[in-house]
Coordinates of C-alpha atoms in Angstrom, one line a residue:
M144 CA -2.7 -0.3 3.4
R145 CA -1.4 -3.5 1.9
V146 CA -1.7 -2.6 -1.8
M147 CA 1.4 -0.4 -1.9
S148 CA 3.9 -3.0 -1.0
N149 CA 2.9 -5.0 -4.1
T150 CA 2.6 -2.2 -6.6
I151 CA 5.7 -0.2 -5.7
R152 CA 8.8 -1.9 -6.6
T153 CA 12.5 -1.2 -6.5
H154 CA 14.9 1.1 -4.8
R155 CA 16.5 1.6 -8.2
A156 CA 13.2 2.9 -9.6
L157 CA 13.0 5.5 -6.8
A158 CA 16.6 6.5 -7.6
T159 CA 15.7 6.9 -11.3
L160 CA 12.7 9.2 -10.5
A161 CA 14.7 11.2 -8.0
A162 CA 17.4 11.7 -10.6
L163 CA 14.8 12.7 -13.2
L164 CA 13.3 15.2 -10.8
A165 CA 16.6 16.6 -9.7
G166 CA 17.9 17.0 -13.2
S167 CA 14.8 18.6 -14.6
L168 CA 14.3 20.9 -11.7
A169 CA 17.9 22.1 -12.1
L170 CA 17.2 22.9 -15.7
T171 CA 13.9 24.6 -15.2
A172 CA 14.0 26.2 -11.7
C173 CA 14.4 29.6 -13.4
G174 CA 11.3 29.0 -15.6
G175 CA 8.7 31.7 -15.7
S176 CA 5.0 31.4 -15.8
D177 CA 4.4 31.3 -19.6
K178 CA 1.5 29.0 -20.3
K179 CA 2.3 28.2 -23.9
S180 CA 5.5 26.2 -23.5
G181 CA 5.8 22.7 -22.2
G182 CA 3.8 20.8 -24.7
D183 CA 1.8 17.6 -24.2
T184 CA 2.9 14.6 -22.3
G185 CA 2.3 12.5 -25.3
T186 CA -0.4 10.6 -23.4
G187 CA -3.1 11.2 -26.0
A188 CA -5.0 13.9 -24.2
T189 CA -6.8 16.2 -26.7
E190 CA -8.2 19.7 -26.6
T191 CA -11.6 18.4 -27.6
S192 CA -13.4 16.5 -24.8
T193 CA -14.8 13.1 -25.5
L194 CA -16.2 12.7 -22.0
T195 CA -19.9 11.8 -21.9
L196 CA -21.9 13.0 -19.0
P197 CA -25.7 12.6 -18.3
K198 CA -28.2 15.5 -18.1
L199 CA -28.8 16.1 -14.4
D200 CA -31.2 19.0 -14.3
G201 CA -32.9 19.2 -10.9
T202 CA -30.2 17.0 -9.3
T203 CA -28.4 18.5 -6.2
L204 CA -25.1 17.1 -4.9
E205 CA -22.9 17.8 -2.0
V206 CA -19.1 17.4 -2.0
A207 CA -17.1 17.5 1.2
A208 CA -13.4 18.1 1.6
V209 CA -11.0 19.6 4.1
W210 CA -9.7 22.1 1.5
T211 CA -9.7 25.8 2.4
G212 CA -8.6 29.1 0.9
Q213 CA -7.4 29.2 -2.7
E214 CA -7.4 25.4 -3.0
Q215 CA -11.1 25.4 -2.2
K216 CA -11.8 28.3 -4.5
N217 CA -10.0 26.6 -7.4
F218 CA -11.9 23.3 -6.9
K219 CA -15.2 25.2 -7.0
Q220 CA -14.3 26.2 -10.5
V221 CA -14.1 22.5 -11.4
L222 CA -17.5 21.9 -9.8
A223 CA -18.9 24.9 -11.7
E224 CA -17.8 23.2 -15.0
F225 CA -19.6 20.0 -14.0
E226 CA -22.7 22.1 -13.3
K227 CA -22.5 23.7 -16.7
R228 CA -22.2 20.4 -18.5
T229 CA -24.9 18.5 -16.6
G230 CA -27.3 21.0 -15.2
A231 CA -26.8 19.6 -11.7
K232 CA -26.3 21.9 -8.7
V233 CA -23.2 21.1 -6.6
T234 CA -22.5 22.5 -3.1
F235 CA -19.1 22.4 -1.5
V236 CA -19.2 21.4 2.2
P237 CA -16.1 22.4 4.2
A238 CA -15.0 19.4 6.4
Q239 CA -12.6 19.2 9.3
D240 CA -9.8 16.9 10.2
P241 CA -10.1 14.0 10.9
I242 CA -12.6 13.8 8.0
I243 CA -13.8 10.3 9.1
N244 CA -15.1 11.8 12.3
F245 CA -16.7 14.6 10.4
L246 CA -18.4 12.2 8.0
G247 CA -19.5 10.0 10.9
S248 CA -21.4 12.9 12.5
K249 CA -23.0 13.7 9.1
I250 CA -24.0 10.1 8.5
A251 CA -25.4 9.8 12.1
G252 CA -27.5 12.8 11.4
G253 CA -28.8 11.3 8.1
Q254 CA -27.0 13.9 6.0
P255 CA -23.9 12.3 4.3
P256 CA -22.4 14.2 1.4
D257 CA -22.7 12.6 -2.0
I258 CA -19.0 12.5 -2.4
A259 CA -16.1 13.2 0.0
L260 CA -12.4 13.8 -0.9
L261 CA -10.5 11.6 1.5
P262 CA -6.8 12.4 2.1
Q263 CA -5.8 9.0 3.4
P264 CA -6.0 5.5 2.0
G265 CA -6.6 4.4 5.6
A266 CA -9.7 6.6 5.7
I267 CA -11.0 4.9 2.5
K268 CA -10.6 1.5 4.1
Q269 CA -12.4 2.7 7.3
A270 CA -15.3 4.1 5.2
V271 CA -15.7 0.8 3.5
Q272 CA -15.4 -1.2 6.7
K273 CA -18.1 1.0 8.2
G274 CA -20.4 0.4 5.2
W275 CA -20.4 4.1 4.3
A276 CA -18.5 4.1 1.0
K277 CA -20.0 2.9 -2.3
P278 CA -18.1 1.2 -5.1
L279 CA -17.7 2.9 -8.5
S280 CA -20.1 2.0 -11.3
A281 CA -18.8 0.2 -14.4
D282 CA -18.9 3.4 -16.4
T283 CA -16.9 5.4 -13.8
L284 CA -14.5 2.5 -13.4
T285 CA -13.8 2.5 -17.1
E286 CA -12.8 6.2 -16.9
V287 CA -10.4 5.5 -14.0
Q288 CA -8.8 2.5 -15.7
K289 CA -8.2 4.6 -18.8
N290 CA -6.5 7.5 -17.1
Y291 CA -4.5 6.1 -14.1
S292 CA -1.6 3.8 -13.7
Q293 CA -2.2 0.6 -11.8
G294 CA -0.5 1.9 -8.7
W295 CA -2.9 4.9 -8.4
Q296 CA -5.9 2.6 -9.1
D297 CA -4.8 0.1 -6.4
I298 CA -4.5 2.8 -3.6
G299 CA -8.2 3.5 -4.1
K300 CA -9.2 -0.2 -3.8
V301 CA -10.5 -2.1 -0.8
G302 CA -11.1 -5.8 -1.1
G303 CA -10.4 -5.7 -4.8
K304 CA -13.2 -3.2 -5.5
Q305 CA -12.5 0.4 -6.7
Y306 CA -13.9 3.0 -4.3
G307 CA -11.5 5.9 -4.7
V308 CA -10.7 8.2 -7.6
Y309 CA -7.4 9.9 -6.9
Y310 CA -8.3 13.4 -8.1
K311 CA -5.3 15.2 -6.5
A312 CA -1.8 14.1 -5.9
A313 CA 1.2 15.7 -4.2
N314 CA 4.9 15.3 -4.6
K315 CA 6.0 15.6 -1.0
S316 CA 9.7 15.5 -1.6
L317 CA 10.5 19.1 -2.3
V318 CA 12.3 21.9 -0.5
W319 CA 11.3 25.5 -1.5
Y320 CA 13.7 28.3 -0.9
N321 CA 14.1 32.1 -1.1
A322 CA 16.4 32.6 -4.0
K323 CA 17.6 36.1 -2.8
V324 CA 18.6 34.7 0.6
F325 CA 20.5 31.9 -1.0
E326 CA 22.3 34.3 -3.3
N327 CA 23.3 36.6 -0.5
A328 CA 24.5 33.6 1.6
G329 CA 26.4 32.1 -1.3
A330 CA 24.4 28.9 -0.6
K331 CA 23.9 26.1 -3.1
E332 CA 21.1 23.7 -3.7
P333 CA 22.1 20.5 -1.8
K334 CA 21.8 17.0 -3.1
T335 CA 22.6 15.1 0.2
W336 CA 21.6 15.6 3.8
Q337 CA 25.1 16.6 4.7
E338 CA 25.1 19.2 2.0
L339 CA 21.7 20.4 3.3
L340 CA 23.3 21.0 6.7
T341 CA 26.2 22.9 5.1
T342 CA 23.7 25.0 3.1
A343 CA 21.7 25.7 6.3
Q344 CA 24.9 26.8 8.1
A345 CA 25.7 29.2 5.2
V346 CA 22.3 30.7 5.5
Y347 CA 22.5 31.0 9.2
D348 CA 25.9 32.7 9.0
S349 CA 24.4 35.2 6.6
G350 CA 21.9 36.3 9.3
V351 CA 18.8 34.4 8.2
T352 CA 17.1 31.5 10.0
P353 CA 17.5 28.4 7.7
F354 CA 14.1 26.6 8.1
S355 CA 10.4 27.5 8.5
V356 CA 8.4 24.6 10.0
G357 CA 4.6 24.6 10.2
G358 CA 4.6 22.6 13.4
A359 CA 1.1 23.6 14.4
D360 CA 0.0 21.2 11.7
G361 CA 1.3 17.8 12.8
W362 CA 1.1 16.4 9.3
T363 CA 4.0 18.5 8.1
L364 CA 6.2 16.8 10.7
T365 CA 5.2 13.3 9.6
D366 CA 6.2 14.3 6.1
W367 CA 9.6 15.4 7.3
F368 CA 10.0 12.1 9.1
E369 CA 8.8 10.0 6.1
N370 CA 11.3 11.5 3.6
V371 CA 14.2 11.0 6.0
Y372 CA 13.1 7.5 6.8
L373 CA 12.5 6.4 3.2
S374 CA 15.9 7.6 2.1
Q375 CA 17.8 6.3 5.1
A376 CA 16.0 3.0 5.9
G377 CA 14.9 2.1 2.4
P378 CA 11.6 1.1 0.7
E379 CA 11.3 -2.3 2.4
K380 CA 11.6 -1.0 5.9
Y381 CA 9.3 1.9 4.9
D382 CA 6.6 -0.6 3.8
Q383 CA 7.0 -2.6 7.0
L384 CA 6.7 0.4 9.3
A385 CA 3.7 1.7 7.3
Q386 CA 1.9 -1.6 7.9
H387 CA 3.2 -1.7 11.5
K388 CA 5.0 -5.0 10.7
I389 CA 8.0 -3.5 12.6
K390 CA 7.7 -1.5 15.7
W391 CA 8.4 2.2 16.1
T392 CA 11.0 1.2 18.7
D393 CA 13.1 -0.3 15.8
P394 CA 16.7 1.1 15.4
S395 CA 15.8 2.5 12.0
V396 CA 13.3 4.9 13.6
K397 CA 15.9 5.9 16.2
Q398 CA 18.3 6.7 13.3
A399 CA 15.7 8.8 11.5
L400 CA 14.7 10.8 14.5
T401 CA 18.3 11.4 15.4
T402 CA 18.9 12.7 11.9
L403 CA 15.9 15.0 12.1
A404 CA 17.2 16.4 15.4
Q405 CA 20.2 17.7 13.5
I406 CA 17.9 20.4 12.2
W407 CA 15.0 20.5 14.6
G408 CA 17.3 20.5 17.6
K409 CA 19.9 22.9 16.3
K410 CA 19.6 26.3 18.0
G411 CA 18.7 29.0 15.6
Y412 CA 17.8 26.7 12.7
V413 CA 14.0 26.8 13.0
A414 CA 12.1 30.0 12.7
G415 CA 10.7 31.0 16.1
N416 CA 12.5 28.0 17.6
A417 CA 10.3 25.0 18.6
S418 CA 7.7 27.0 20.5
G419 CA 7.2 29.4 17.6
A420 CA 7.1 26.6 15.0
L421 CA 4.5 24.8 17.1
Q422 CA 2.3 27.9 16.8
T423 CA 2.9 28.3 13.0
E424 CA 0.3 26.7 10.7
F425 CA 1.4 25.4 7.4
P426 CA 0.2 28.4 5.2
A427 CA 2.2 30.8 7.4
S428 CA 5.2 28.6 7.3
V429 CA 5.3 29.2 3.5
T430 CA 4.4 32.9 3.4
Q431 CA 6.9 33.9 6.0
T432 CA 9.6 32.3 3.9
F433 CA 8.8 34.6 0.9
T434 CA 8.0 37.9 2.6
G435 CA 10.3 40.4 4.3
G436 CA 12.6 41.2 1.5
D437 CA 16.2 40.2 2.2
Q438 CA 15.3 39.3 5.8
P439 CA 12.4 36.8 5.8
K440 CA 11.7 34.8 8.9
A441 CA 13.3 31.8 7.2
A442 CA 15.1 30.8 4.0
M443 CA 13.7 27.4 3.3
V444 CA 10.4 25.6 3.8
Y445 CA 9.9 21.8 3.2
E446 CA 6.6 20.6 1.7
G447 CA 5.0 19.4 -1.5
D448 CA 4.2 21.0 -4.8
F449 CA 1.0 22.5 -3.3
V450 CA 3.3 25.1 -1.6
Q451 CA 2.9 27.1 -4.8
V452 CA -0.7 28.0 -3.7
N453 CA 0.6 29.8 -0.6
I454 CA 3.6 31.4 -2.4
G455 CA 0.9 32.8 -4.7
E456 CA -0.4 34.8 -1.7
T457 CA 2.9 36.7 -1.6
K458 CA 4.7 38.9 -4.2
A459 CA 7.3 36.1 -4.8
K460 CA 7.3 34.5 -8.3
V461 CA 7.8 30.8 -8.6
G462 CA 10.9 30.0 -10.6
T463 CA 12.6 33.3 -9.9
D464 CA 12.1 34.5 -6.3
A465 CA 10.9 31.1 -5.0
K466 CA 12.9 28.1 -6.2
V467 CA 12.8 24.5 -5.3
F468 CA 15.1 21.4 -5.0
P469 CA 14.3 17.7 -4.4
F470 CA 14.5 16.6 -0.8
P471 CA 18.1 15.6 -0.4
A472 CA 19.3 12.0 -0.1
V473 CA 19.8 11.0 3.5
G474 CA 20.9 7.5 2.5
S475 CA 22.0 6.3 -0.9
T476 CA 18.9 7.5 -2.7
A477 CA 16.8 10.6 -2.6
P478 CA 13.2 10.0 -1.4
V479 CA 10.1 10.2 -3.5
V480 CA 7.0 10.4 -1.3
S481 CA 3.6 11.1 -2.7
G482 CA 0.2 11.9 -1.1
G483 CA -3.2 12.5 -2.6
D484 CA -6.9 13.0 -2.2
A485 CA -9.5 10.5 -3.5
A486 CA -13.1 11.1 -4.3
V487 CA -15.3 8.5 -2.6
I488 CA -19.0 8.1 -3.1
F489 CA -21.1 8.1 0.1
K490 CA -24.6 8.4 -1.5
D491 CA -24.8 6.2 -4.6
S492 CA -26.8 7.8 -7.4
K493 CA -26.6 8.6 -11.1
G494 CA -25.4 12.2 -10.2
A495 CA -22.7 11.0 -7.8
Q496 CA -21.3 8.4 -10.2
A497 CA -21.3 11.1 -13.0
L498 CA -19.4 13.5 -10.7
A499 CA -16.9 10.8 -9.8
K500 CA -16.5 10.0 -13.5
F501 CA -15.9 13.7 -14.2
L502 CA -13.3 13.9 -11.4
A503 CA -11.6 10.8 -13.0
S504 CA -11.3 12.6 -16.3
P505 CA -8.6 14.8 -17.7
D506 CA -11.3 17.5 -18.2
A507 CA -11.7 18.2 -14.5
A508 CA -8.0 17.9 -13.6
T509 CA -6.9 20.2 -16.5
I510 CA -9.1 23.0 -15.2
Q511 CA -7.5 23.0 -11.8
A512 CA -4.0 22.3 -13.2
K513 CA -4.2 25.6 -15.1
L514 CA -4.9 27.5 -11.9
G515 CA -1.7 26.3 -10.2
G516 CA -0.8 24.7 -6.9
Y517 CA -2.2 21.4 -8.0
L518 CA -0.9 18.1 -9.3
S519 CA -2.9 15.3 -10.9
P520 CA -1.9 11.6 -11.0
N521 CA -4.2 11.4 -14.1
K522 CA -1.8 10.5 -17.0
S523 CA -4.2 11.9 -19.6
V524 CA -3.8 15.5 -18.4
P525 CA -1.6 17.4 -20.9
N526 CA 1.6 18.6 -19.4
S527 CA 1.0 22.0 -21.0
A528 CA -2.0 22.5 -18.7
Y529 CA 0.4 23.4 -15.8
P530 CA 1.1 27.1 -15.5
N531 CA 4.9 27.2 -15.1
E532 CA 7.9 25.2 -16.0
V533 CA 8.6 24.2 -12.4
Q534 CA 5.1 22.7 -12.1
R535 CA 5.3 21.0 -15.5
T536 CA 8.5 19.4 -14.4
I537 CA 7.0 18.1 -11.1
A538 CA 4.0 16.8 -12.9
K539 CA 6.0 15.1 -15.6
S540 CA 8.1 13.4 -13.0
L541 CA 5.1 12.1 -11.1
I542 CA 3.6 10.6 -14.2
A543 CA 6.9 9.1 -15.3
S544 CA 7.2 7.3 -12.0
G545 CA 4.3 5.0 -12.9
D546 CA 3.8 2.8 -9.9
D547 CA 7.3 3.4 -8.5
F548 CA 6.7 5.8 -5.6
R549 CA 5.9 5.5 -1.9
F550 CA 2.6 6.9 -0.6
D551 CA 2.6 9.1 2.5
M552 CA 3.1 6.7 5.4
S553 CA 0.9 8.4 8.0
D554 CA -1.9 8.5 5.4
Q555 CA -1.7 4.7 5.1
A556 CA -2.1 4.4 8.9
P557 CA -5.4 4.2 10.8
Q558 CA -6.6 7.7 11.2
A559 CA -6.4 7.6 15.0
F560 CA -2.6 7.3 14.6
G561 CA -1.7 9.0 11.4
G562 CA -4.4 11.6 10.7
T563 CA -5.8 13.2 13.9
P564 CA -4.8 16.6 15.3
G565 CA -3.5 16.4 18.8
K566 CA -3.2 12.7 18.8
G567 CA -1.0 9.8 17.7
E568 CA 1.9 10.4 15.4
W569 CA 1.0 14.1 14.8
K570 CA 1.2 14.8 18.6
D571 CA 4.2 12.6 19.2
L572 CA 6.3 14.4 16.6
Q573 CA 5.1 17.8 17.8
D574 CA 6.4 16.7 21.2
F575 CA 9.6 15.6 19.6
L576 CA 10.0 19.0 17.9
Q577 CA 9.7 20.5 21.3
N578 CA 12.3 18.1 22.8
P579 CA 14.5 16.6 20.0
S580 CA 16.9 15.0 22.5
D581 CA 14.2 12.6 23.7
V582 CA 14.5 10.0 20.9
A583 CA 13.8 6.9 23.0
G584 CA 10.8 8.5 24.7
T585 CA 9.4 9.6 21.4
Q586 CA 9.8 6.1 20.0
A587 CA 8.0 4.6 23.0
K588 CA 5.1 7.0 22.6
L589 CA 4.9 6.4 18.9
E590 CA 4.8 2.6 19.4
K591 CA 2.2 2.8 22.1
D592 CA -0.1 4.9 20.0
A593 CA 0.5 2.9 16.8
A594 CA -0.2 -0.4 18.6
A595 CA -3.5 0.9 20.0
A596 CA -4.6 2.3 16.6
Y597 CA -3.5 -0.7 14.4
G598 CA -4.9 -3.1 17.0
S599 CA -8.3 -1.5 16.9
G600 CA -8.2 -0.6 13.2
S601 CA -9.4 2.9 14.0

């Protein structure tokens, strides 16, 4: 997606955000879950809503998203508030990955949802190209422009028109760890890749496997790669690879894969080894890190702020039992990779535009922020809405970054390459996890699949 190369600027800005995140997490990693501290972000959000929504009695709407479990349950509370304010009836429709294929089948059957939450900018572009997506009304657009930085607005644009409302964001540059295991191992929070390897060895020597990897879900592996690549190759190369302006056979990709293999290919470093990791879905990769007392299946799990939802399914408490540090610097600067889900209208109506406007408001995001495991790019959401100090810190860092972040690379790619289970980058990196010594073969497969997907635009 071309917009990111223009709106995201300098390596120095990434360094500043990484430093902010690192410093504030160090200060707050022991924070509890008191909901009173933290204060406002100073963005002008108020306790009294000024959002105007129409009366929609008799209106029925459908919202589709790939969210499951607690995340889906929490989002339904947001929809319930919209129902309460407008009189509309909103039904949540569970979708499957890749969501573009799911939506295609619904549209072919004459039953598109009114709104779908799309997890990839590439999917928004495809939906527009296929004539499925509808642009935001002037009223909804005003709400977006009021609450979002230019960078977050631009990711939701195609051809200069606003189609997406980025309701949910993710800071995908975090490593969560079992504090008791670290304490027993005498391990320290690393700031560099080399220090991460040293920490992993200390954990391994203490009798606990260092890393839990949810390899059954290929997107977790793309996220690993993107953090290593952004930090090591730098933002300009990252943008070029994201747009397929350089090939996956480039030496910078070889370097990143070779670096990843220092963990993925090290015997005893990944829970269940490669075969076990490839059968471990993301939620289990988290819960197995924070269950089992002093002997969990792993000490660390890499993924975004949304890990907190899954930690919540265990007895571990965020900030005490479960702590977090920024993804270590592989090159000169620690990476800051973000992701997100955008609400896109597929059936234009007064009700759909009103729901999109609601999702663009701080009112909607504040409801889900209070429930935990959620991060909003909406700058008008009060920081105090987040339920613990760790989450408040992550949220404040995201808003402070403005436009200076990098969006998830695979999410910018055509979905056939960057967002389809069992295909493209997901499958190629699963194969690499199985055989981390085959760097050249992996590069060749990645380039073949990327060329096909980018060439067809699918």
